[in-house]
């Protein structure tokens, strides 16, 4: 009752703010190939990147250490002028001048030491998303790296962490801006005995970019801080609709990272089903499939194995299908093409069979504590947002501790979403298991055991997770729609 009345008011408010908005689930395309937003929303068609170039192989961050078991490297976050659209120079913020940033690739057991030099005009940090690093090495908002200074991060990569992670800034209030200007890159941890080592792999970092008519990254406005940043062109490894060419019959492992600020990727590949082999924290116990589609929420990663058609000279599209991420139709993303899979005219290569089991996902045991966290909305948010999204009724304060857990204790968390939007909720410091989802009184157990650091909690539903923090310190818990995080949808554990 109360919720309905509230939504009525806010809908009217949005209508007033958005002249021409019909309020329905749109799905139309804007000009210049910038899909993904509703007709009537105030995004001027901007400059778009030329589609159809070859999929880029992301450069690796060079290891400066010759010692076994050490990974030592340097990153500089700095303004950088890049040529993205014909005849224009786009001012970005990049790691080591690269768009996207360099891939950190390490092995389980490595000691990592990465120096981050901040040449940006504002505070930044490097956050090692999903990795169990000590709290004081995690690039938390409480540890800003000031402009003109260098910070060295040092941590170990424990065994069992092999998987696909990423790194990005976490300076409070400007994460969305820093990521949308180019600061995001993969961080891959390899195992000594990878059961899929025989399968060729490709890393696909999906990012979004919204350019104005001059080819400059458009800033976030109140609507972005309310709904997440819409109207972006989706890029894979920095290219728009790149072409990935393989031999017919090839078996490939794709590590797909959703580094967009707010775009849910409901992935489907024309003419192909695929097999899910890994999530945020690495491999599943056993392959899951065949699947026709999979949703990768903002910040999540998946590893899928694709058995490519044996047809020579064929082309298939990897799409991010239409997705509705709220109950008011404001967060409707139309279907967009992400990448073209093309086969060569060579004779088909033999396929590679998947092993029956991958890596055990070991349940941490019975929970000794239960927590219930409620996501709500308020009438007016920070950063000009039309709503504030709150965790247990509060907006972020980095000087406050919101939850206390005991080191090593297994907990269940019921994350209740009482807002009109879906929120991909992310917890630092560890990987967790999804136990079940509840929607309209119906509880659905998780279909398979998998490690996550980000769980989507759709509007009006509850997700229950099982989690254990093995390292002490302050950990962030937040929505990974970066504009929501910046506007205060974050708590301290
Ligand atoms: Cu990827 Cu706290 O963030
Ligand atoms: Cu994180
Ligand atoms: Cu959110």
Short mmCIF file of N, CA and C in Angstrom, two decimals, residues 164-339:
data_model
loop_
_atom_site.label_atom_id
_atom_site.label_comp_id
_atom_site.label_asym_id
_atom_site.label_seq_id
_atom_site.Cartn_x
_atom_site.Cartn_y
_atom_site.Cartn_z
N UNK A 164 38.32 -15.19 -13.06
CA UNK A 164 38.32 -13.96 -13.85
C UNK A 164 37.84 -12.81 -12.97
N UNK A 165 38.71 -11.87 -12.71
CA UNK A 165 38.40 -10.73 -11.84
C UNK A 165 38.64 -9.45 -12.62
N UNK A 166 38.56 -8.31 -11.95
CA UNK A 166 38.92 -7.08 -12.66
C UNK A 166 39.38 -6.03 -11.67
N UNK A 167 39.91 -4.95 -12.18
CA UNK A 167 40.31 -3.85 -11.30
C UNK A 167 39.78 -2.54 -11.85
N UNK A 168 39.47 -1.64 -10.91
CA UNK A 168 38.86 -0.36 -11.28
C UNK A 168 38.98 0.58 -10.09
N UNK A 169 38.79 1.88 -10.30
CA UNK A 169 38.88 2.85 -9.19
C UNK A 169 37.71 2.71 -8.21
N UNK A 170 37.95 3.14 -6.97
CA UNK A 170 36.89 3.07 -5.94
C UNK A 170 36.93 4.32 -5.06
N UNK A 171 37.26 5.46 -5.65
CA UNK A 171 37.25 6.72 -4.90
C UNK A 171 35.82 7.18 -4.78
N UNK A 172 35.37 7.41 -3.57
CA UNK A 172 33.93 7.60 -3.40
C UNK A 172 33.39 8.82 -4.13
N UNK A 173 32.29 8.60 -4.84
CA UNK A 173 31.59 9.68 -5.54
C UNK A 173 31.98 9.84 -6.99
N UNK A 174 33.11 9.24 -7.40
CA UNK A 174 33.55 9.43 -8.79
C UNK A 174 33.86 8.11 -9.49
N UNK A 175 33.39 7.00 -8.92
CA UNK A 175 33.68 5.70 -9.55
C UNK A 175 33.05 5.61 -10.94
N UNK A 176 31.78 6.02 -11.03
CA UNK A 176 31.09 5.93 -12.33
C UNK A 176 31.83 6.77 -13.37
N UNK A 177 32.24 7.97 -12.97
CA UNK A 177 32.95 8.85 -13.91
C UNK A 177 34.28 8.23 -14.34
N UNK A 178 35.03 7.71 -13.36
CA UNK A 178 36.35 7.17 -13.69
C UNK A 178 36.25 5.93 -14.58
N UNK A 179 35.28 5.08 -14.29
CA UNK A 179 35.12 3.87 -15.12
C UNK A 179 34.60 4.25 -16.50
N UNK A 180 33.66 5.20 -16.56
CA UNK A 180 33.10 5.54 -17.87
C UNK A 180 34.12 6.26 -18.74
N UNK A 181 35.17 6.81 -18.13
CA UNK A 181 36.23 7.43 -18.93
C UNK A 181 37.34 6.45 -19.29
N UNK A 182 37.20 5.19 -18.87
CA UNK A 182 38.13 4.18 -19.39
C UNK A 182 38.92 3.38 -18.37
N UNK A 183 38.74 3.65 -17.07
CA UNK A 183 39.55 2.95 -16.07
C UNK A 183 38.89 1.65 -15.61
N UNK A 184 39.18 0.58 -16.31
CA UNK A 184 38.69 -0.76 -15.94
C UNK A 184 39.48 -1.76 -16.77
N UNK A 185 39.84 -2.88 -16.15
CA UNK A 185 40.62 -3.89 -16.89
C UNK A 185 40.51 -5.24 -16.19
N UNK A 186 40.73 -6.32 -16.94
CA UNK A 186 40.64 -7.66 -16.35
C UNK A 186 41.84 -8.01 -15.49
N UNK A 187 41.59 -8.92 -14.54
CA UNK A 187 42.64 -9.46 -13.66
C UNK A 187 42.39 -10.96 -13.64
N UNK A 188 43.27 -11.72 -14.26
CA UNK A 188 43.03 -13.16 -14.41
C UNK A 188 44.00 -13.95 -13.54
N UNK A 189 43.44 -14.85 -12.75
CA UNK A 189 44.26 -15.73 -11.91
C UNK A 189 44.23 -17.12 -12.51
N UNK A 190 45.41 -17.67 -12.77
CA UNK A 190 45.51 -19.00 -13.36
C UNK A 190 45.89 -20.04 -12.31
N UNK A 191 45.34 -21.26 -12.50
CA UNK A 191 45.65 -22.37 -11.61
C UNK A 191 46.78 -23.19 -12.21
N UNK A 192 47.51 -23.89 -11.37
CA UNK A 192 48.57 -24.75 -11.87
C UNK A 192 47.98 -25.89 -12.68
N UNK A 193 46.83 -26.39 -12.23
CA UNK A 193 46.20 -27.53 -12.93
C UNK A 193 44.80 -27.14 -13.38
N UNK A 194 44.73 -26.42 -14.47
CA UNK A 194 43.45 -25.97 -15.01
C UNK A 194 42.85 -27.10 -15.84
N UNK A 195 41.66 -27.61 -15.46
CA UNK A 195 41.08 -28.73 -16.22
C UNK A 195 40.71 -28.35 -17.65
N UNK A 196 40.69 -27.04 -17.95
CA UNK A 196 40.32 -26.61 -19.30
C UNK A 196 41.52 -26.05 -20.06
N UNK A 197 42.72 -26.40 -19.58
CA UNK A 197 43.94 -25.81 -20.17
C UNK A 197 44.06 -26.09 -21.67
N UNK A 198 43.46 -27.19 -22.14
CA UNK A 198 43.62 -27.56 -23.56
C UNK A 198 42.74 -26.70 -24.48
N UNK A 199 41.81 -25.95 -23.89
CA UNK A 199 40.86 -25.19 -24.72
C UNK A 199 41.35 -23.76 -24.91
N UNK A 200 41.51 -23.33 -26.16
CA UNK A 200 41.95 -21.94 -26.40
C UNK A 200 40.96 -20.96 -25.78
N UNK A 201 41.47 -19.88 -25.21
CA UNK A 201 40.55 -18.95 -24.54
C UNK A 201 40.70 -17.53 -25.04
N UNK A 202 39.63 -16.78 -24.84
CA UNK A 202 39.57 -15.39 -25.25
C UNK A 202 38.94 -14.61 -24.09
N UNK A 203 39.52 -13.46 -23.76
CA UNK A 203 38.93 -12.59 -22.75
C UNK A 203 38.15 -11.49 -23.45
N UNK A 204 36.91 -11.30 -23.04
CA UNK A 204 36.06 -10.27 -23.64
C UNK A 204 35.57 -9.32 -22.54
N UNK A 205 36.17 -8.13 -22.52
CA UNK A 205 35.79 -7.12 -21.54
C UNK A 205 34.71 -6.24 -22.17
N UNK A 206 33.51 -6.28 -21.60
CA UNK A 206 32.43 -5.46 -22.13
C UNK A 206 32.34 -4.17 -21.33
N UNK A 207 32.46 -3.05 -22.03
CA UNK A 207 32.32 -1.74 -21.38
C UNK A 207 31.29 -0.93 -22.16
N UNK A 208 30.91 0.17 -21.59
CA UNK A 208 29.97 1.06 -22.28
C UNK A 208 30.60 2.43 -22.42
N UNK A 209 30.24 3.12 -23.51
CA UNK A 209 30.73 4.49 -23.64
C UNK A 209 29.61 5.34 -24.24
N UNK A 210 29.42 6.52 -23.67
CA UNK A 210 28.41 7.44 -24.19
C UNK A 210 29.13 8.73 -24.56
N UNK A 211 29.15 9.01 -25.85
CA UNK A 211 29.87 10.18 -26.34
C UNK A 211 28.89 11.26 -26.77
N UNK A 212 29.31 12.51 -26.62
CA UNK A 212 28.48 13.60 -27.14
C UNK A 212 28.84 13.83 -28.62
N UNK A 213 28.22 14.83 -29.22
CA UNK A 213 28.44 15.08 -30.64
C UNK A 213 29.88 15.43 -30.98
N UNK A 214 30.63 15.88 -29.99
CA UNK A 214 32.04 16.20 -30.21
C UNK A 214 32.96 15.04 -29.92
N UNK A 215 32.38 13.89 -29.65
CA UNK A 215 33.21 12.72 -29.39
C UNK A 215 33.77 12.68 -27.98
N UNK A 216 33.18 13.49 -27.07
CA UNK A 216 33.66 13.48 -25.69
C UNK A 216 32.71 12.66 -24.81
N UNK A 217 33.27 12.03 -23.78
CA UNK A 217 32.47 11.23 -22.86
C UNK A 217 31.47 12.15 -22.16
N UNK A 218 30.19 11.84 -22.29
CA UNK A 218 29.20 12.71 -21.67
C UNK A 218 29.14 12.43 -20.18
N UNK A 219 29.01 13.50 -19.39
CA UNK A 219 28.99 13.32 -17.93
C UNK A 219 27.66 12.72 -17.47
N UNK A 220 27.67 12.19 -16.27
CA UNK A 220 26.45 11.66 -15.67
C UNK A 220 25.56 12.80 -15.20
N UNK A 221 24.27 12.64 -15.37
CA UNK A 221 23.32 13.61 -14.87
C UNK A 221 22.40 12.97 -13.85
N UNK A 222 21.42 13.73 -13.34
CA UNK A 222 20.51 13.21 -12.32
C UNK A 222 19.82 11.91 -12.73
N UNK A 223 19.44 11.80 -14.02
CA UNK A 223 18.77 10.58 -14.46
C UNK A 223 19.72 9.37 -14.36
N UNK A 224 20.99 9.60 -14.71
CA UNK A 224 21.97 8.51 -14.60
C UNK A 224 22.12 8.07 -13.16
N UNK A 225 22.19 9.05 -12.26
CA UNK A 225 22.35 8.70 -10.85
C UNK A 225 21.09 8.05 -10.28
N UNK A 226 19.97 8.18 -10.99
CA UNK A 226 18.75 7.51 -10.56
C UNK A 226 18.66 6.10 -11.14
N UNK A 227 18.81 6.00 -12.46
CA UNK A 227 18.54 4.74 -13.15
C UNK A 227 19.80 3.97 -13.55
N UNK A 228 20.97 4.54 -13.36
CA UNK A 228 22.17 3.97 -13.95
C UNK A 228 22.38 4.62 -15.31
N UNK A 229 23.61 4.54 -15.80
CA UNK A 229 23.96 5.25 -17.03
C UNK A 229 23.43 4.49 -18.24
N UNK A 230 22.46 5.09 -18.91
CA UNK A 230 21.89 4.45 -20.09
C UNK A 230 22.39 5.16 -21.35
N UNK A 231 22.02 4.59 -22.50
CA UNK A 231 22.37 5.22 -23.77
C UNK A 231 23.81 5.04 -24.16
N UNK A 232 24.45 4.01 -23.63
CA UNK A 232 25.86 3.79 -23.98
C UNK A 232 25.99 2.85 -25.18
N UNK A 233 27.05 3.03 -25.94
CA UNK A 233 27.43 2.03 -26.93
C UNK A 233 28.19 0.96 -26.19
N UNK A 234 27.86 -0.29 -26.48
CA UNK A 234 28.57 -1.39 -25.84
C UNK A 234 29.81 -1.72 -26.65
N UNK A 235 30.92 -1.86 -25.96
CA UNK A 235 32.19 -2.17 -26.62
C UNK A 235 32.73 -3.49 -26.06
N UNK A 236 33.38 -4.26 -26.92
CA UNK A 236 34.07 -5.47 -26.47
C UNK A 236 35.55 -5.26 -26.75
N UNK A 237 36.34 -5.32 -25.70
CA UNK A 237 37.78 -5.02 -25.77
C UNK A 237 38.03 -3.68 -26.47
N UNK A 238 37.16 -2.73 -26.19
CA UNK A 238 37.33 -1.37 -26.69
C UNK A 238 36.82 -1.14 -28.10
N UNK A 239 36.27 -2.18 -28.75
CA UNK A 239 35.78 -2.01 -30.12
C UNK A 239 34.28 -2.22 -30.20
N UNK A 240 33.64 -1.52 -31.14
CA UNK A 240 32.21 -1.67 -31.31
C UNK A 240 31.92 -2.77 -32.33
N UNK A 241 31.10 -3.72 -31.92
CA UNK A 241 30.71 -4.88 -32.74
C UNK A 241 31.93 -5.48 -33.46
N UNK A 242 32.97 -5.85 -32.68
CA UNK A 242 34.16 -6.40 -33.31
C UNK A 242 33.90 -7.79 -33.89
N UNK A 243 34.77 -8.18 -34.81
CA UNK A 243 34.63 -9.49 -35.46
C UNK A 243 35.69 -10.43 -34.87
N UNK A 244 35.20 -11.54 -34.34
CA UNK A 244 36.08 -12.55 -33.77
C UNK A 244 36.10 -13.72 -34.75
N UNK A 245 37.25 -13.95 -35.38
CA UNK A 245 37.34 -14.96 -36.45
C UNK A 245 38.05 -16.21 -35.93
N UNK A 246 37.39 -17.35 -36.13
CA UNK A 246 37.95 -18.62 -35.65
C UNK A 246 37.78 -19.67 -36.75
N UNK A 247 38.48 -20.77 -36.61
CA UNK A 247 38.32 -21.87 -37.56
C UNK A 247 37.01 -22.59 -37.28
N UNK A 248 36.32 -23.07 -38.32
CA UNK A 248 35.09 -23.82 -38.06
C UNK A 248 35.38 -25.03 -37.16
N UNK A 249 34.41 -25.34 -36.32
CA UNK A 249 34.56 -26.50 -35.43
C UNK A 249 35.36 -26.22 -34.17
N UNK A 250 35.91 -25.00 -34.04
CA UNK A 250 36.76 -24.69 -32.90
C UNK A 250 36.00 -24.76 -31.58
N UNK A 251 36.68 -25.16 -30.52
CA UNK A 251 36.14 -25.10 -29.17
C UNK A 251 36.86 -23.96 -28.47
N UNK A 252 36.10 -23.04 -27.88
CA UNK A 252 36.73 -21.88 -27.25
C UNK A 252 36.13 -21.60 -25.89
N UNK A 253 36.99 -21.12 -25.01
CA UNK A 253 36.57 -20.70 -23.67
C UNK A 253 36.58 -19.18 -23.67
N UNK A 254 35.42 -18.59 -23.42
CA UNK A 254 35.30 -17.13 -23.40
C UNK A 254 35.13 -16.66 -21.96
N UNK A 255 36.03 -15.79 -21.54
CA UNK A 255 35.88 -15.13 -20.24
C UNK A 255 35.23 -13.79 -20.53
N UNK A 256 33.99 -13.64 -20.10
CA UNK A 256 33.24 -12.41 -20.40
C UNK A 256 33.05 -11.61 -19.12
N UNK A 257 33.49 -10.35 -19.14
CA UNK A 257 33.39 -9.48 -17.97
C UNK A 257 32.41 -8.36 -18.27
N UNK A 258 31.47 -8.14 -17.40
CA UNK A 258 30.57 -7.01 -17.54
C UNK A 258 31.12 -5.83 -16.74
N UNK A 259 31.84 -4.95 -17.43
CA UNK A 259 32.41 -3.77 -16.77
C UNK A 259 31.61 -2.51 -17.10
N UNK A 260 30.37 -2.69 -17.56
CA UNK A 260 29.52 -1.52 -17.76
C UNK A 260 29.05 -1.02 -16.40
N UNK A 261 28.59 0.21 -16.35
CA UNK A 261 28.17 0.73 -15.06
C UNK A 261 26.80 0.20 -14.66
N UNK A 262 25.96 -0.14 -15.61
CA UNK A 262 24.58 -0.48 -15.23
C UNK A 262 23.84 -1.38 -16.21
N UNK A 263 24.50 -1.86 -17.24
CA UNK A 263 23.81 -2.59 -18.31
C UNK A 263 23.85 -4.10 -18.02
N UNK A 264 22.67 -4.67 -17.75
CA UNK A 264 22.59 -6.12 -17.61
C UNK A 264 22.81 -6.75 -18.99
N UNK A 265 23.69 -7.72 -19.08
CA UNK A 265 23.96 -8.38 -20.36
C UNK A 265 23.27 -9.74 -20.36
N UNK A 266 22.15 -9.82 -21.09
CA UNK A 266 21.50 -11.12 -21.27
C UNK A 266 22.05 -11.66 -22.58
N UNK A 267 23.07 -12.51 -22.47
CA UNK A 267 23.86 -12.90 -23.63
C UNK A 267 23.26 -14.09 -24.35
N UNK A 268 23.24 -14.01 -25.67
CA UNK A 268 22.83 -15.13 -26.52
C UNK A 268 23.65 -15.05 -27.80
N UNK A 269 24.02 -16.20 -28.31
CA UNK A 269 24.84 -16.28 -29.52
C UNK A 269 24.02 -16.97 -30.59
N UNK A 270 23.76 -16.26 -31.68
CA UNK A 270 22.97 -16.85 -32.78
C UNK A 270 23.50 -18.22 -33.17
N UNK A 271 22.58 -19.16 -33.35
CA UNK A 271 22.96 -20.46 -33.91
C UNK A 271 23.77 -21.34 -32.99
N UNK A 272 23.99 -20.93 -31.76
CA UNK A 272 24.82 -21.71 -30.85
C UNK A 272 24.21 -21.74 -29.46
N UNK A 273 24.27 -22.90 -28.83
CA UNK A 273 24.10 -22.96 -27.38
C UNK A 273 25.52 -22.98 -26.81
N UNK A 274 25.66 -22.73 -25.54
CA UNK A 274 27.00 -22.76 -24.96
C UNK A 274 26.95 -23.41 -23.59
N UNK A 275 28.11 -23.65 -23.02
CA UNK A 275 28.19 -24.33 -21.74
C UNK A 275 28.82 -23.38 -20.72
N UNK A 276 28.16 -23.23 -19.58
CA UNK A 276 28.71 -22.39 -18.52
C UNK A 276 29.72 -23.21 -17.72
N UNK A 277 30.94 -22.71 -17.62
CA UNK A 277 31.96 -23.43 -16.84
C UNK A 277 32.47 -22.62 -15.65
N UNK A 278 32.22 -21.32 -15.63
CA UNK A 278 32.74 -20.53 -14.52
C UNK A 278 31.93 -19.27 -14.27
N UNK A 279 32.02 -18.78 -13.03
CA UNK A 279 31.35 -17.54 -12.64
C UNK A 279 32.40 -16.59 -12.04
N UNK A 280 31.96 -15.63 -11.22
CA UNK A 280 32.86 -14.60 -10.68
C UNK A 280 34.14 -15.16 -10.08
N UNK A 281 34.01 -16.23 -9.29
CA UNK A 281 35.15 -16.73 -8.52
C UNK A 281 35.82 -17.93 -9.15
N UNK A 282 35.53 -18.22 -10.42
CA UNK A 282 36.22 -19.31 -11.10
C UNK A 282 35.29 -20.45 -11.47
N UNK A 283 35.89 -21.63 -11.67
CA UNK A 283 35.18 -22.75 -12.28
C UNK A 283 34.07 -23.30 -11.39
N UNK A 284 33.06 -23.86 -12.04
CA UNK A 284 31.99 -24.59 -11.38
C UNK A 284 32.47 -26.00 -11.07
N UNK A 285 31.67 -26.73 -10.29
CA UNK A 285 32.00 -28.13 -10.02
C UNK A 285 31.95 -28.98 -11.29
N UNK A 286 30.99 -28.65 -12.16
CA UNK A 286 30.82 -29.38 -13.41
C UNK A 286 30.22 -28.44 -14.44
N UNK A 287 30.44 -28.72 -15.73
CA UNK A 287 29.87 -27.86 -16.76
C UNK A 287 28.34 -27.85 -16.69
N UNK A 288 27.74 -26.70 -17.01
CA UNK A 288 26.28 -26.55 -17.00
C UNK A 288 25.84 -26.14 -18.41
N UNK A 289 24.98 -26.95 -19.02
CA UNK A 289 24.51 -26.59 -20.35
C UNK A 289 23.85 -27.75 -21.02
N UNK A 290 23.45 -27.60 -22.27
CA UNK A 290 23.62 -26.40 -23.09
C UNK A 290 22.65 -25.28 -22.69
N UNK A 291 23.14 -24.05 -22.76
CA UNK A 291 22.33 -22.88 -22.42
C UNK A 291 22.12 -22.03 -23.67
N UNK A 292 20.93 -21.49 -23.81
CA UNK A 292 20.64 -20.61 -24.93
C UNK A 292 21.00 -19.17 -24.59
N UNK A 293 20.98 -18.83 -23.29
CA UNK A 293 21.30 -17.46 -22.88
C UNK A 293 21.72 -17.44 -21.42
N UNK A 294 22.37 -16.37 -21.03
CA UNK A 294 22.77 -16.22 -19.63
C UNK A 294 22.82 -14.73 -19.30
N UNK A 295 22.38 -14.38 -18.09
CA UNK A 295 22.41 -12.97 -17.68
C UNK A 295 23.69 -12.71 -16.90
N UNK A 296 24.43 -11.73 -17.35
CA UNK A 296 25.63 -11.29 -16.63
C UNK A 296 25.32 -9.89 -16.12
N UNK A 297 25.10 -9.79 -14.81
CA UNK A 297 24.76 -8.50 -14.21
C UNK A 297 26.00 -7.60 -14.19
N UNK A 298 25.81 -6.29 -14.04
CA UNK A 298 26.96 -5.40 -13.94
C UNK A 298 27.96 -5.92 -12.90
N UNK A 299 29.22 -5.96 -13.26
CA UNK A 299 30.36 -6.40 -12.43
C UNK A 299 30.58 -7.90 -12.44
N UNK A 300 29.58 -8.68 -12.89
CA UNK A 300 29.77 -10.13 -12.88
C UNK A 300 30.63 -10.59 -14.06
N UNK A 301 31.16 -11.79 -13.91
CA UNK A 301 31.89 -12.46 -14.99
C UNK A 301 31.31 -13.85 -15.21
N UNK A 302 31.41 -14.32 -16.45
CA UNK A 302 31.11 -15.73 -16.73
C UNK A 302 32.24 -16.29 -17.60
N UNK A 303 32.45 -17.58 -17.45
CA UNK A 303 33.29 -18.31 -18.40
C UNK A 303 32.37 -19.29 -19.10
N UNK A 304 32.33 -19.19 -20.42
CA UNK A 304 31.51 -20.13 -21.19
C UNK A 304 32.39 -20.83 -22.22
N UNK A 305 31.99 -22.06 -22.55
CA UNK A 305 32.68 -22.78 -23.63
C UNK A 305 31.73 -22.83 -24.82
N UNK A 306 32.25 -22.40 -25.96
CA UNK A 306 31.47 -22.34 -27.19
C UNK A 306 32.03 -23.38 -28.16
N UNK A 307 31.15 -24.27 -28.61
CA UNK A 307 31.52 -25.22 -29.67
C UNK A 307 31.08 -24.59 -30.97
N UNK A 308 32.03 -24.01 -31.69
CA UNK A 308 31.71 -23.23 -32.88
C UNK A 308 31.26 -24.17 -34.01
N UNK A 309 30.30 -23.70 -34.78
CA UNK A 309 29.77 -24.46 -35.92
C UNK A 309 30.91 -24.95 -36.83
N UNK A 310 30.66 -26.06 -37.50
CA UNK A 310 31.66 -26.57 -38.45
C UNK A 310 31.49 -25.92 -39.82
N UNK A 311 30.46 -25.06 -39.96
CA UNK A 311 30.23 -24.41 -41.26
C UNK A 311 31.32 -23.38 -41.54
N UNK A 312 31.96 -23.47 -42.69
CA UNK A 312 32.98 -22.48 -43.04
C UNK A 312 32.35 -21.18 -43.53
N UNK A 313 33.06 -20.07 -43.34
CA UNK A 313 32.62 -18.79 -43.88
C UNK A 313 31.28 -18.32 -43.33
N UNK A 314 30.97 -18.66 -42.09
CA UNK A 314 29.67 -18.28 -41.51
C UNK A 314 29.86 -17.13 -40.53
N UNK A 315 28.77 -16.42 -40.26
CA UNK A 315 28.81 -15.29 -39.32
C UNK A 315 27.63 -15.38 -38.35
N UNK A 316 27.92 -15.15 -37.09
CA UNK A 316 26.90 -15.21 -36.05
C UNK A 316 27.08 -14.00 -35.14
N UNK A 317 25.96 -13.56 -34.55
CA UNK A 317 26.03 -12.37 -33.69
C UNK A 317 25.87 -12.77 -32.22
N UNK A 318 26.77 -12.26 -31.40
CA UNK A 318 26.60 -12.35 -29.95
C UNK A 318 25.84 -11.11 -29.54
N UNK A 319 24.69 -11.33 -28.88
CA UNK A 319 23.85 -10.18 -28.53
C UNK A 319 23.67 -10.03 -27.03
N UNK A 320 23.41 -8.80 -26.65
CA UNK A 320 22.88 -8.51 -25.32
C UNK A 320 21.39 -8.26 -25.55
N UNK A 321 20.57 -9.26 -25.19
CA UNK A 321 19.15 -9.19 -25.50
C UNK A 321 18.45 -8.14 -24.63
N UNK A 322 17.24 -7.78 -25.09
CA UNK A 322 16.41 -6.83 -24.35
C UNK A 322 16.31 -7.25 -22.89
N UNK A 323 16.47 -6.30 -22.02
CA UNK A 323 16.40 -6.60 -20.59
C UNK A 323 15.73 -5.45 -19.87
N UNK A 324 14.83 -5.81 -18.98
CA UNK A 324 14.12 -4.80 -18.20
C UNK A 324 14.62 -4.91 -16.77
N UNK A 325 15.18 -3.81 -16.24
CA UNK A 325 15.79 -3.91 -14.92
C UNK A 325 15.07 -3.08 -13.87
N UNK A 326 13.79 -2.80 -14.12
CA UNK A 326 13.00 -2.14 -13.09
C UNK A 326 11.54 -2.40 -13.37
N UNK A 327 10.69 -2.01 -12.42
CA UNK A 327 9.27 -2.31 -12.56
C UNK A 327 8.49 -1.14 -13.15
N UNK A 328 9.18 -0.06 -13.55
CA UNK A 328 8.47 1.09 -14.12
C UNK A 328 8.77 1.27 -15.60
N UNK A 329 9.59 0.39 -16.17
CA UNK A 329 9.89 0.51 -17.59
C UNK A 329 10.92 1.57 -17.92
N UNK A 330 11.52 2.18 -16.89
CA UNK A 330 12.53 3.21 -17.13
C UNK A 330 13.90 2.60 -17.41
N UNK A 331 14.08 1.40 -16.90
CA UNK A 331 15.39 0.74 -17.07
C UNK A 331 15.29 -0.35 -18.12
N UNK A 332 14.71 -0.01 -19.26
CA UNK A 332 14.55 -0.99 -20.33
C UNK A 332 15.67 -0.83 -21.34
N UNK A 333 16.37 -1.92 -21.56
CA UNK A 333 17.46 -1.90 -22.52
C UNK A 333 17.05 -2.75 -23.71
N UNK A 334 17.08 -2.18 -24.90
CA UNK A 334 16.74 -2.94 -26.09
C UNK A 334 17.88 -3.88 -26.44
N UNK A 335 17.58 -4.85 -27.31
CA UNK A 335 18.59 -5.82 -27.73
C UNK A 335 19.70 -5.09 -28.51
N UNK A 336 20.93 -5.42 -28.21
CA UNK A 336 22.05 -4.81 -28.92
C UNK A 336 23.03 -5.89 -29.35
N UNK A 337 23.62 -5.67 -30.51
CA UNK A 337 24.63 -6.60 -31.00
C UNK A 337 25.97 -6.26 -30.33
N UNK A 338 26.66 -7.29 -29.88
CA UNK A 338 27.92 -7.09 -29.16
C UNK A 338 29.14 -7.42 -29.99
N UNK A 339 29.04 -8.54 -30.73
CA UNK A 339 30.23 -9.08 -31.39
C UNK A 339 29.79 -10.00 -32.51
#
